[in-house]
XYZ file of C-alpha atoms in Angstrom:
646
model
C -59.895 24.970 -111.564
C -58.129 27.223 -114.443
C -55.139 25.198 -116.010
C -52.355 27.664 -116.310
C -52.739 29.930 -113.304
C -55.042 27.727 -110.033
C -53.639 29.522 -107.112
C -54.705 33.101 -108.372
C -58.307 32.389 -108.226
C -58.580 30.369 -105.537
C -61.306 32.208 -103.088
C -59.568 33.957 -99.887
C -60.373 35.823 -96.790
C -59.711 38.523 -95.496
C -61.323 39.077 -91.891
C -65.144 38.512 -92.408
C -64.800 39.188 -96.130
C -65.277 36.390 -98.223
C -63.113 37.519 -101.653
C -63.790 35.463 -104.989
C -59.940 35.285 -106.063
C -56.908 36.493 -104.940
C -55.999 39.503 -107.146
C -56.620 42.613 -105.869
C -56.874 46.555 -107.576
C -54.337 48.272 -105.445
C -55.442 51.581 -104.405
C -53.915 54.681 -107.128
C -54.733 58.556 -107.188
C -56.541 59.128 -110.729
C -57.510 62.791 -110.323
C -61.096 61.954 -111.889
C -63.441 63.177 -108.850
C -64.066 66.708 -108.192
C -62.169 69.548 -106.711
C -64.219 69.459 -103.809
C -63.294 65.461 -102.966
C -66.977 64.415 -104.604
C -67.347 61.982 -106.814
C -68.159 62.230 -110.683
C -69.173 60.164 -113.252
C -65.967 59.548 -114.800
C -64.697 58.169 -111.530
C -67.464 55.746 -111.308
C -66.862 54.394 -115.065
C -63.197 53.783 -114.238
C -64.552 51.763 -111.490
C -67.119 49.409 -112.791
C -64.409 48.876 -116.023
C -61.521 48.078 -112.991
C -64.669 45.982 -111.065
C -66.065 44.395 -114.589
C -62.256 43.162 -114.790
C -62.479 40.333 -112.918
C -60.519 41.495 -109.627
C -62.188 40.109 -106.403
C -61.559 43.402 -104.720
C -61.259 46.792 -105.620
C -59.482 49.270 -103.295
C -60.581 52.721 -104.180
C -57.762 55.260 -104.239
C -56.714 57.134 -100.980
C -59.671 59.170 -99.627
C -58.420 62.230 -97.402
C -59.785 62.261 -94.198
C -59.880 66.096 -93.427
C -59.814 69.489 -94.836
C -57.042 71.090 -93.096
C -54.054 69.460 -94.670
C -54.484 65.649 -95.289
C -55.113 66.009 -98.717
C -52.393 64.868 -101.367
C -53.115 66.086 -104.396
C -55.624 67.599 -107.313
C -59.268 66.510 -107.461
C -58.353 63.723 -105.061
C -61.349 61.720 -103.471
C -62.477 62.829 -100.266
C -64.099 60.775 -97.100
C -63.824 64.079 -94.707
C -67.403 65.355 -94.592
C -70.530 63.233 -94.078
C -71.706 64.947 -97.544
C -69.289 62.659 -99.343
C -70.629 59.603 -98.029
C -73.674 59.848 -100.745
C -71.700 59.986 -103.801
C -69.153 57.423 -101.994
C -71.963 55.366 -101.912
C -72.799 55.178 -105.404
C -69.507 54.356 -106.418
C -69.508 51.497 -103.597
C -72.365 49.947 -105.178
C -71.606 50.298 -108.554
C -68.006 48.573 -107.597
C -70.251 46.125 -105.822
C -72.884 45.905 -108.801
C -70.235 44.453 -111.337
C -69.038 41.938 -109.990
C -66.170 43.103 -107.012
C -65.800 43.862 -103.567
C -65.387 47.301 -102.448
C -62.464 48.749 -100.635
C -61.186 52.434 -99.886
C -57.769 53.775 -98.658
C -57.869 56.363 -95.838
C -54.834 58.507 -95.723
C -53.345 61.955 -94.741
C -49.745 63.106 -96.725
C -48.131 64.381 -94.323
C -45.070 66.535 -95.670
C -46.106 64.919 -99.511
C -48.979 67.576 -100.230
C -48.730 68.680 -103.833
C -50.923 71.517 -103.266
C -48.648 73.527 -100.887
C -49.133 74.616 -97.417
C -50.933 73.882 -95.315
C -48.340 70.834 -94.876
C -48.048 69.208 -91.636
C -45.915 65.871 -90.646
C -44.172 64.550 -87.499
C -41.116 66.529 -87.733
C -39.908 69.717 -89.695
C -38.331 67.809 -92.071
C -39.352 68.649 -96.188
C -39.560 66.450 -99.343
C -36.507 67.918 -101.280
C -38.441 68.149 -104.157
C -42.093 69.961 -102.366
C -39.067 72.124 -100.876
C -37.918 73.230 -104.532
C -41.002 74.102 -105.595
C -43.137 75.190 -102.351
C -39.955 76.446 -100.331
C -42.399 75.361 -97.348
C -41.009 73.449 -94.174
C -43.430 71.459 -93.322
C -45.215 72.185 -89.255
C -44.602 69.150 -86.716
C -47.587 68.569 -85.480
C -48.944 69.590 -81.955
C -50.157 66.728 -79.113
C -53.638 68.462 -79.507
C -53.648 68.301 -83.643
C -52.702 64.439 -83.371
C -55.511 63.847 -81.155
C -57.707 65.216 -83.411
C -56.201 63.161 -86.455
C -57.132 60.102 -84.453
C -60.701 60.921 -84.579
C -60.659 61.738 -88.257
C -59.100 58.594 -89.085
C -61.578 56.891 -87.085
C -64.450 59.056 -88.628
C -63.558 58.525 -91.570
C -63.440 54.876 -91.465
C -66.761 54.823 -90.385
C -68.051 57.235 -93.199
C -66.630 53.966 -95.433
C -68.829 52.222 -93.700
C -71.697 54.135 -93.998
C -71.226 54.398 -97.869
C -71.210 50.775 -97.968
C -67.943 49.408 -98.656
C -66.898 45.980 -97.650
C -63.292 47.259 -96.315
C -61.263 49.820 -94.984
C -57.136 50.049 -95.515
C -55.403 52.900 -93.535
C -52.114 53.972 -95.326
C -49.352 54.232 -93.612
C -46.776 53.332 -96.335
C -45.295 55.884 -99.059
C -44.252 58.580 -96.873
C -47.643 59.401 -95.770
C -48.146 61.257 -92.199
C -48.217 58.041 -90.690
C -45.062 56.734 -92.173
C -43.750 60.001 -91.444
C -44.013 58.839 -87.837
C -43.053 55.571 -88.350
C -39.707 56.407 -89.855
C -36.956 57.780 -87.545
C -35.648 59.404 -90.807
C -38.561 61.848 -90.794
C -39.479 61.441 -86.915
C -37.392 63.222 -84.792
C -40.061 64.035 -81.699
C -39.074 64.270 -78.509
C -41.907 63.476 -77.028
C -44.509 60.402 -76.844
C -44.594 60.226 -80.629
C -40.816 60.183 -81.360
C -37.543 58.157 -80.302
C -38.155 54.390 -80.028
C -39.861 52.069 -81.829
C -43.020 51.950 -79.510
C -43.196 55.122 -79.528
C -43.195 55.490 -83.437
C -45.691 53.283 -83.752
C -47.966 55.328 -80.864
C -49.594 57.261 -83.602
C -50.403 54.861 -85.931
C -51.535 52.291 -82.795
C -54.237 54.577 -81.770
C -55.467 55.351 -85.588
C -56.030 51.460 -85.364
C -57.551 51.617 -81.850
C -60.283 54.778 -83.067
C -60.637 53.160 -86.634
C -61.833 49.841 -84.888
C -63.865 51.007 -82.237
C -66.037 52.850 -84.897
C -66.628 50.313 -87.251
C -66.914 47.582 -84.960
C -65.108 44.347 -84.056
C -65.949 42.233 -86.885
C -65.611 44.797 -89.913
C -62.957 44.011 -92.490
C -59.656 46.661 -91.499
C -56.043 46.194 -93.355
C -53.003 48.751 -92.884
C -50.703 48.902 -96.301
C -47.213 49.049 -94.732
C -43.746 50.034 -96.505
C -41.161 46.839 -96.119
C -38.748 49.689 -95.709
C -38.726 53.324 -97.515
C -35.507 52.502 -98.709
C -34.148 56.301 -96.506
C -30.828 56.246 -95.287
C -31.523 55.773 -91.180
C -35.183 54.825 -92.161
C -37.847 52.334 -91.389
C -36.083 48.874 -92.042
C -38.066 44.959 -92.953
C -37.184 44.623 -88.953
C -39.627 48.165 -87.928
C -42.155 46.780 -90.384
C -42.608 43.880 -88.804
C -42.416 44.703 -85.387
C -45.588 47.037 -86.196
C -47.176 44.654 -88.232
C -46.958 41.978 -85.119
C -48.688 44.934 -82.897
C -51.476 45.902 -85.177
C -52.583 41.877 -85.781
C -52.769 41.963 -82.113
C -54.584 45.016 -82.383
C -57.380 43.025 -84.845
C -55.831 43.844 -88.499
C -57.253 41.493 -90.835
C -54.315 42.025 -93.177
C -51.504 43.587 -94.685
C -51.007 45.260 -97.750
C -47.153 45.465 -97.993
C -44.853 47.524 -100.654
C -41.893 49.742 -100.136
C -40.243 52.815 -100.668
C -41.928 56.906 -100.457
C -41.726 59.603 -103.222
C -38.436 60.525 -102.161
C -36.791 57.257 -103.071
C -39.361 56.804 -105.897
C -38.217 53.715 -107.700
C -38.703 51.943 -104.551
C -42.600 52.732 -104.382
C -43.244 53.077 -108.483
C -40.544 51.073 -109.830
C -39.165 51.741 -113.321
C -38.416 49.198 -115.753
C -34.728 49.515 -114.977
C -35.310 47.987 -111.637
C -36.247 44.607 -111.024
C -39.823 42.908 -111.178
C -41.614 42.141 -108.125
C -39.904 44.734 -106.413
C -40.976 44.606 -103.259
C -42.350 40.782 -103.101
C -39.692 40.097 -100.517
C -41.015 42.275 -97.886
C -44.552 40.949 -98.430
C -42.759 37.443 -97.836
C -41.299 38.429 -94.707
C -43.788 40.580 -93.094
C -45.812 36.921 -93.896
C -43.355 34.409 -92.129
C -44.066 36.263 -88.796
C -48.127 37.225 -89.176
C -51.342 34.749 -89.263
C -53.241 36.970 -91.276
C -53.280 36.849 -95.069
C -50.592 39.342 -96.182
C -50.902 41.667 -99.889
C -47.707 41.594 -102.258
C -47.636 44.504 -104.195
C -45.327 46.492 -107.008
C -44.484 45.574 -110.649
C -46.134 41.853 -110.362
C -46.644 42.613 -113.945
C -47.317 39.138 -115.658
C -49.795 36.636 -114.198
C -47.015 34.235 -114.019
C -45.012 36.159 -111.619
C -48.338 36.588 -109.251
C -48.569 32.844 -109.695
C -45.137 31.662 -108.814
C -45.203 34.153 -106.012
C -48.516 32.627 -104.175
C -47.369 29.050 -105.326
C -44.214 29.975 -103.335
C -46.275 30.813 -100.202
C -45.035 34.659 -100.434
C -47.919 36.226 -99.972
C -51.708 35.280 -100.268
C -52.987 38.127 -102.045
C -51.812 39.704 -105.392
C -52.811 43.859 -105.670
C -52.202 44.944 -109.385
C -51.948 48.879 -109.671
C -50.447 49.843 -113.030
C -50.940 46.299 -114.533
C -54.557 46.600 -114.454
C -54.750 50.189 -115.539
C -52.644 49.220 -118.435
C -55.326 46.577 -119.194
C -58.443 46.504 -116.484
C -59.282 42.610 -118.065
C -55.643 41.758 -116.851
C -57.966 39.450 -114.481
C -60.362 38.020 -116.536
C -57.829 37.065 -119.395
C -55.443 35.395 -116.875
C -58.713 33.504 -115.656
C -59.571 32.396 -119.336
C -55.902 31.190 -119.787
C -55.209 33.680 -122.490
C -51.971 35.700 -121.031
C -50.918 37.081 -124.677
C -54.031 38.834 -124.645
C -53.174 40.663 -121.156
C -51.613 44.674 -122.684
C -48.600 44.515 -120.394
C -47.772 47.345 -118.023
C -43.782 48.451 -119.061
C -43.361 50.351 -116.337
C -42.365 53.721 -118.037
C -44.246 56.189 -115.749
C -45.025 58.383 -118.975
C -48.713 58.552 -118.537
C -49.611 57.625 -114.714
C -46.642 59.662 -113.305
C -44.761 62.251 -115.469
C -47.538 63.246 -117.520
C -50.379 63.009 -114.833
C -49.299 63.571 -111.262
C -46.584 65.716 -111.972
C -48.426 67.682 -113.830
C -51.936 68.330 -112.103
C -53.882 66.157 -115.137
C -56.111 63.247 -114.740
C -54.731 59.543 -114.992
C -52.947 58.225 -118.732
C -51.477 55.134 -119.310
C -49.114 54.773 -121.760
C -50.193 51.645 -123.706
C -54.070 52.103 -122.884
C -55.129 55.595 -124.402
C -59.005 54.875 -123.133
C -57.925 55.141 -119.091
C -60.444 57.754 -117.618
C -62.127 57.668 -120.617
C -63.562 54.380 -120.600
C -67.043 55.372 -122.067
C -65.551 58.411 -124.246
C -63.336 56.077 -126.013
C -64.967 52.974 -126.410
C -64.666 50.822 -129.403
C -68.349 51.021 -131.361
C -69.054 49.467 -134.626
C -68.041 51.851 -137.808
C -71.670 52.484 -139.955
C -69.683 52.454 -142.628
C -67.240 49.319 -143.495
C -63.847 51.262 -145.346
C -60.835 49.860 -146.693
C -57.795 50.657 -144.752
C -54.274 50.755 -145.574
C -51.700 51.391 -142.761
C -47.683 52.132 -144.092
C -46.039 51.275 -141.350
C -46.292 48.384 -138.627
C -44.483 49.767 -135.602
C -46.550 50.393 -132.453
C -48.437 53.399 -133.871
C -49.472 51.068 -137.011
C -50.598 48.004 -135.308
C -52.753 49.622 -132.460
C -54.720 51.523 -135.302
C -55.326 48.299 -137.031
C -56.337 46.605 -134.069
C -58.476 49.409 -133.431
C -59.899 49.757 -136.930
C -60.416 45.126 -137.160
C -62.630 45.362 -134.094
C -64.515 48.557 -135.106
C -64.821 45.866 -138.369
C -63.320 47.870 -141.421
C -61.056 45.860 -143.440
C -57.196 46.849 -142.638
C -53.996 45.806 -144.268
C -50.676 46.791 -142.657
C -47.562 47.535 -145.224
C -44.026 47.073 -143.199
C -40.947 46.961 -144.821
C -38.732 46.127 -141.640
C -40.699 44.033 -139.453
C -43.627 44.372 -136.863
C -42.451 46.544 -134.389
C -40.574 49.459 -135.637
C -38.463 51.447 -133.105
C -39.622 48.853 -130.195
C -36.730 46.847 -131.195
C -34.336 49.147 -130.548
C -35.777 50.321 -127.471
C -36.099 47.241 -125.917
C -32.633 45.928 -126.756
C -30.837 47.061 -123.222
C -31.216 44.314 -120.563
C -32.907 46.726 -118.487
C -35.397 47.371 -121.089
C -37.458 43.550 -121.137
C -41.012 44.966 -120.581
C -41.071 46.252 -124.157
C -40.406 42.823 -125.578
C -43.470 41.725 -123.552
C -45.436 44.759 -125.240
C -43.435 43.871 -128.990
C -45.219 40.563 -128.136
C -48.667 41.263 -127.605
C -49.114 43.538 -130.134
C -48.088 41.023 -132.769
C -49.995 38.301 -131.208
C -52.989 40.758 -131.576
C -52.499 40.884 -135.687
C -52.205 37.460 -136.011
C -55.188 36.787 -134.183
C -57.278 39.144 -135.406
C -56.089 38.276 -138.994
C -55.201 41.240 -140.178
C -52.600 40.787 -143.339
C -49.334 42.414 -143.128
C -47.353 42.944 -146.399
C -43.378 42.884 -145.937
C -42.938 45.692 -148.543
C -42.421 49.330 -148.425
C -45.949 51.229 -149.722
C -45.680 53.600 -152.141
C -48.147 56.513 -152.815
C -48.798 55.610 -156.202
C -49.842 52.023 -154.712
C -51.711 53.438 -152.357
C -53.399 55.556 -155.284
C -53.854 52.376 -157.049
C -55.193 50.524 -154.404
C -58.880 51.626 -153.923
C -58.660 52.634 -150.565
C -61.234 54.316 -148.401
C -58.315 55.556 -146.218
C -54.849 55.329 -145.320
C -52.821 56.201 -142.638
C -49.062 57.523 -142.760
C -47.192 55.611 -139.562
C -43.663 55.719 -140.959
C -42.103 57.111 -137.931
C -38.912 59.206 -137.981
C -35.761 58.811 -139.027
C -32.581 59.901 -137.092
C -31.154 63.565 -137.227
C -27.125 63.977 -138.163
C -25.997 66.921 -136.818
C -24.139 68.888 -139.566
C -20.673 68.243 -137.968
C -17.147 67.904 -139.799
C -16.704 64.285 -140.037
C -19.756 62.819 -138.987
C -19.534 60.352 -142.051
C -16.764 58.728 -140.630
C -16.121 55.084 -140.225
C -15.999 55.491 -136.727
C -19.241 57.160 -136.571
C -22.418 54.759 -135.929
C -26.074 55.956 -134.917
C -27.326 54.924 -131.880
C -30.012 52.667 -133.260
C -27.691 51.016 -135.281
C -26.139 49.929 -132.132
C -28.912 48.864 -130.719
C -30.813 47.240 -133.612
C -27.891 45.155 -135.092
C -25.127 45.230 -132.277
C -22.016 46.132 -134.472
C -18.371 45.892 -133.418
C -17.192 49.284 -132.229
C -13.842 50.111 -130.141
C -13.465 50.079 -126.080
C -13.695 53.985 -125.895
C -16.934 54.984 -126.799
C -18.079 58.948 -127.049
C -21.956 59.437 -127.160
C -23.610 62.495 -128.675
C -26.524 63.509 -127.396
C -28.197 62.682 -123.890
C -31.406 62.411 -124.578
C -33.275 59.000 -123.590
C -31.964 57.307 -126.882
C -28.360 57.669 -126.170
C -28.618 57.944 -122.728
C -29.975 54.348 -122.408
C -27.298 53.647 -125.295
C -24.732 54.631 -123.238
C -25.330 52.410 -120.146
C -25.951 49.612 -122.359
C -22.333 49.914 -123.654
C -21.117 50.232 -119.838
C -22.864 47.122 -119.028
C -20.966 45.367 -121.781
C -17.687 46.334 -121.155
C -17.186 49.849 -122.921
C -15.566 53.027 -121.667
C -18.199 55.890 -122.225
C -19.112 59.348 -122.326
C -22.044 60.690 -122.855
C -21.969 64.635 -124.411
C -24.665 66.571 -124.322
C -25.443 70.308 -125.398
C -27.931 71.327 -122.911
C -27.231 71.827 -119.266
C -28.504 68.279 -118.047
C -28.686 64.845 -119.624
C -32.288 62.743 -119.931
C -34.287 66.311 -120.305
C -37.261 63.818 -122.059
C -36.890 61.268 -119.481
C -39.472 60.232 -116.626
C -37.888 61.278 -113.198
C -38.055 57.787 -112.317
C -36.192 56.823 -115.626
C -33.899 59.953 -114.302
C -33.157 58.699 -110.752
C -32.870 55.278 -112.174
C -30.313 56.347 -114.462
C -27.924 58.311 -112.350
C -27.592 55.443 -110.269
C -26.690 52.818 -113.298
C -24.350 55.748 -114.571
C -22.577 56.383 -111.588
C -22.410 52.374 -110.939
C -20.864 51.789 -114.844
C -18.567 54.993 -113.787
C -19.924 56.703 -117.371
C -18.826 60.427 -117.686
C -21.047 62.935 -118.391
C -20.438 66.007 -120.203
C -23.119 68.490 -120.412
C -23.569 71.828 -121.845
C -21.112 70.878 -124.670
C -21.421 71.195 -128.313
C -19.797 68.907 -130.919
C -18.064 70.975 -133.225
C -15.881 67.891 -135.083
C -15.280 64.119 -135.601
C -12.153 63.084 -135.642
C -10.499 59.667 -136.535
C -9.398 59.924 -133.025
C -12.496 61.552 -131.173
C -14.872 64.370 -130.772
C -14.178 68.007 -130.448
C -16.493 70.316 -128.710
C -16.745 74.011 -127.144
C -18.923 75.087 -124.130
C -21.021 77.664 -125.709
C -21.484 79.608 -122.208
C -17.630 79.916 -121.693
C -15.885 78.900 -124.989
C -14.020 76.321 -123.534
C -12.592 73.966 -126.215
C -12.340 70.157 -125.327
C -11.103 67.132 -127.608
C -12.333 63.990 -126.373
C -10.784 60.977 -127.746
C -12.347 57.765 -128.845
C -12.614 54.848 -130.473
C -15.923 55.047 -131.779
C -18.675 57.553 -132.072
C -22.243 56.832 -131.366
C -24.933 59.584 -132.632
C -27.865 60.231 -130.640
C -29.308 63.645 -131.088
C -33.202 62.776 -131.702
C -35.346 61.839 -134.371
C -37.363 63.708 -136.969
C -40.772 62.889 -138.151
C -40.739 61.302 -141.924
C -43.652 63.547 -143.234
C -43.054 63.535 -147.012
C -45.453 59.798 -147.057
C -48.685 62.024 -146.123
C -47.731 64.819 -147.659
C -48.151 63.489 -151.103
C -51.000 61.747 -150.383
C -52.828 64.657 -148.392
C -55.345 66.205 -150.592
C -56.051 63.190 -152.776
C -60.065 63.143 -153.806
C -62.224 60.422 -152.139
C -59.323 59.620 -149.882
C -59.080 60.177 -146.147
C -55.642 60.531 -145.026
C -54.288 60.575 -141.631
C -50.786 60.267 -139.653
C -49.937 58.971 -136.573
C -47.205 58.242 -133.961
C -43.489 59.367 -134.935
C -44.285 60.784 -138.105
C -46.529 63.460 -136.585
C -43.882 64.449 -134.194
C -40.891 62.376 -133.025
C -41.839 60.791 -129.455
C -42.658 57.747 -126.807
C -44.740 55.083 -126.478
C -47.653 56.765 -125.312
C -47.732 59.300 -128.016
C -47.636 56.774 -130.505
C -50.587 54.323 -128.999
C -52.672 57.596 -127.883
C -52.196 59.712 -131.301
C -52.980 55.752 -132.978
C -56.042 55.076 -130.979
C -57.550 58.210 -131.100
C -57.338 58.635 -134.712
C -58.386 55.197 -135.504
C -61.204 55.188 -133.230
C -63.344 58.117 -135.355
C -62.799 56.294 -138.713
């Protein structure tokens, strides 16, 4: 029995499936297979990494199961046609091979199809945002085009089973066709499908019914269920389990149980404004009423929190989905007692949402720059040993020294501040605590990999002097000041001066600049008391913010009762305010204020490489901020990447 953390790898069940330990890869869309639904290569490394882990099961992403309109989303995996049952196959067994069980989610989107029409759901009733960009209502589906849904569930299931996986989990959480039914906010049938709760649940009862009867009575089947979708006149804890009472009856061998749809997004993919565990107390009730195990699921990001919640009797399964892409040995360094070595998820929805989904690319991950290139961007032994000098030790610095100790050069990190750099100020905000998990590892990971770290500023001429095979520039950025009468003043402050050293500043606070900096500024004054505005010079606030960051946001704005003034540009500081015109309509508006706060961006410090590029026998490279001003992922992607060829 493991010391620190006994209930997570205790051995479960689930049906007839024996599992080794109770943590669980939750099913996530990576884009990696083909556009035809087959699988590729790439696919099956990010599997065997996820399997080689540690997790006792791994639940393949949602597989669509036809091709008329089930499918979600770009190069998404595909269990529709007997011919993907062969590459399905492999990446069964190779799941299988290292070490896991195999799972795969079955699912049809319903009205959230990415690609555009064809879109079908229950009722006529869009996404908002599929609306904006599609303009496409989606088609309520006939009596004759359900019936033939219920066979290609039930097909599909039993392609699963040809390909050799050890369980099947039908979706129908998210906002997925069958939550579409489910919901009485997007079912509004008539007919046998629509009105009351039974009949809600008709569509999804037969899936079960088909699904079973073609995989037989004693193969492992689980339904992942939404606690609630969080939709005004939606699906509430008291629908869930109603349905989750029927389908145990109906011989589900468990439930995999999270919350929200892509409409109310920070319910399903919570941000790190909301709380952890997010959804743990719907897995806890759906459990008080069922006698089969039951999965908790969403922003479990610590192996603490997993263990409290399964010491608590919550749940009996723990599914990690952005936790173990962040780090995919999440499992097996919780089993070997060695937490600080876990890369925490932070829950900013740069890489795996905004940057991927959104935008039609394969899977990123913010902290961990090798995700869906796990053999691409492995860590191999450098032929040559160098000596490496890094100026700079915020997160950009100490990944490339991490990177360039275990390819085994000799690095020493110059910081004149201290570890961390800018991830003190952005983790200061309450709401903001996953980066001081992040702050943490990454220091934990110099001291234990030795690497020395000089509390000085470094020079060119020392690096010139030093008899160094390489250096790297990660100095960051430094703030911009607008060139604004009276932006010297003494009741002007920068932004990260608030949030580094917390200074005394008046009740009335005006904030320049709505970007995420003085955005997240701003509602950490609120929070404590001040009266704020937030000015910004472009239409909209938060333009570089993740929509869940965005929707997050609003809410914590309009709760703090912060005004927001866009499309404004500061023109003066006064002792008693700001003043600013509307460049569209050259309205003039004085704003007064007690205090100032400055938050217009950053700009890269460049003059460190500069001076240094060019130098005989010395490679030179720069990295994070000081290559061009931006988040957490750039700075741990541009690090990685360019430590990784040295």
């Amino acid at each position: 029995m493991k010391k620190m953390f006994p209930k997570l790898f205790e051995p479960g069940q689930i049906g007839t499936l024996r599992v080794k330990n109770r943590l669980v890869k939750a099913p996530q869309t990576t884009g990696l297979s083909n556009k035809d639904g087959t699988v590729t290569q790439r696919l099956v490394d990010h599997y065997t990494h996820l399997a080689d882990g540690g997790a006792g099961l791994v639940i393949v992403e949602y597989a669509y199961i036809d091709d008329i309109a089930s499918k979600s989303c770009h190069c998404q995996v595909g269990i529709s046609s007997h011919e993907h049952i062969a590459g399905l196959g492999w990446l069964a067994d190779s799941i299988k091979n290292h070490g896991a069980k195999a799972g795969i989610q079955i699912e049809h989107c319903g009205r959230q199809r990415f690609l555009g029409p064809p879109m079908k759901s229950a009722s006529p009733i869009p996404w908002p945002m599929l609306y904006d960009q599609f303009h496409t209502i989606p088609e309520e589906l006939t009596i004759d085009e359900i019936q033939v849904l219920i066979e290609a569930f039930g097909d599909a299931a039993k392609r699963a089973v040809d390909a050799g996986f050890d369980l099947v989990e039908i979706h129908a959480a998210h906002g997925y066709l069958i939550t579409n039914f489910l919901s009485p906010f997007t079912n509004k049938r008539g007919d046998w499908y629509g009105g009351s709760r039974e009949n809600r649940f008709r569509f999804l009862r037969q899936i079960v019914e088909n699904c079973r009867k073609k995989v037989g009575p004693d193969f492992p089947l689980t339904v992942r269920l939404s606690g609630t979708d969080y939709e005004p006149d939606g699906m509430t804890i008291e629908d869930t389990i109603y349905y989750a009472k029927e389908l145990e009856r109906l011989g589900i061998d468990a439930f995999h149980i999270s919350g929200g749809d892509h409409h109310t997004m920070i319910h399903q993919v919570s941000p790190m404004a909301m709380p952890v565990c997010y959804n743990v107390w719907a897995a806890e009730a759906v459990k008080k009423e069922v006698h089969v195990p039951v999965m908790a699921s969403g922003s479990i990001t610590l192996p603490q929190y997993a263990e409290d919640i399964l010491e608590q009797g919550k749940a009996d399964f723990i599914t990690l989905g952005r936790p173990m892409w962040a780090d995919n040995e999440w499992v097996k360094k919780a089993m070997e007692d060695r937490p600080e070595d876990i890369r925490p998820c932070i829950r900013c929805n740069e890489g795996c949402l905004q940057r991927s989904s959104f935008l039609g690319r394969t899977v990123m991950c913010a902290v961990n720059p090798v995700l869906g290139f796990e053999e691409d961007l492995a860590i191999k032994p450098a032929e040559t040993k160098k000596r490496v000098v890094i100026a700079g030790g915020g997160p950009a610095g100490m990944e490339a020294a991490r990177v360039l100790k275990l390819k085994g050069h000799d690095v020493t990190i110059y910081e004149k501040r201290k570890l961390g750099g800018y991830l003190h100020e952005a983790s200061a905000p309450e709401f903001k605590e996953d980066i001081r998990h992040l702050i943490d590892y990454q220091i934990h990971q110099i001291e234990k990999l030795e690497i020395p770290v000089i509390c000085e500023e470094l020079t060119p001429e020392m690096v010139k002097a030093g008899g160094y095979d390489a250096v790297i520039s990660a100095v960051g950025a430094e703030p911009v000041i607008p060139p604004v009468p009276g932006i010297n003043g003494e009741n002007v402050i920068n932004a990260l001066t608030i949030l580094d050293s917390h200074p005394e500043i008046g009740r009335k606070v005006v904030v320049v600049g709505g970007g995420m900096i003085g955005t997240e500024t701003a509602i950490d004054l609120a929070e404590k008391g001040h009266e704020v505005t937030i000015v910004e010079m472009k239409d909209a606030i938060m333009a570089d913010c993740a929509v869940t960051d965005i929707i997050a946001y609003y809410e914590k704005i309009g709760r703090n009762r912060i005004a927001v003034i866009p499309g404004l540009r500061v023109t003066e500081v006064t002792d008693q305010g700001v003043r600013g015109v509307n460049d569209r309509t050259g309205r003039r508006t004085e704003l007064p204020a007690d205090s100032v706060v400055i938050a217009v961006g950053l700009k890269p410090r460049h003059a460190f490489y500069d001076t240094l590029a060019g130098e005989p026998d010395l490679e030179v490279y720069e990295i994070g901020d000081c290559v061009k001003a931006g988040k957490i992922l750039d700075a741990f992607h541009t690090a990685y990447k360019t430590a990784v060829r040295i």
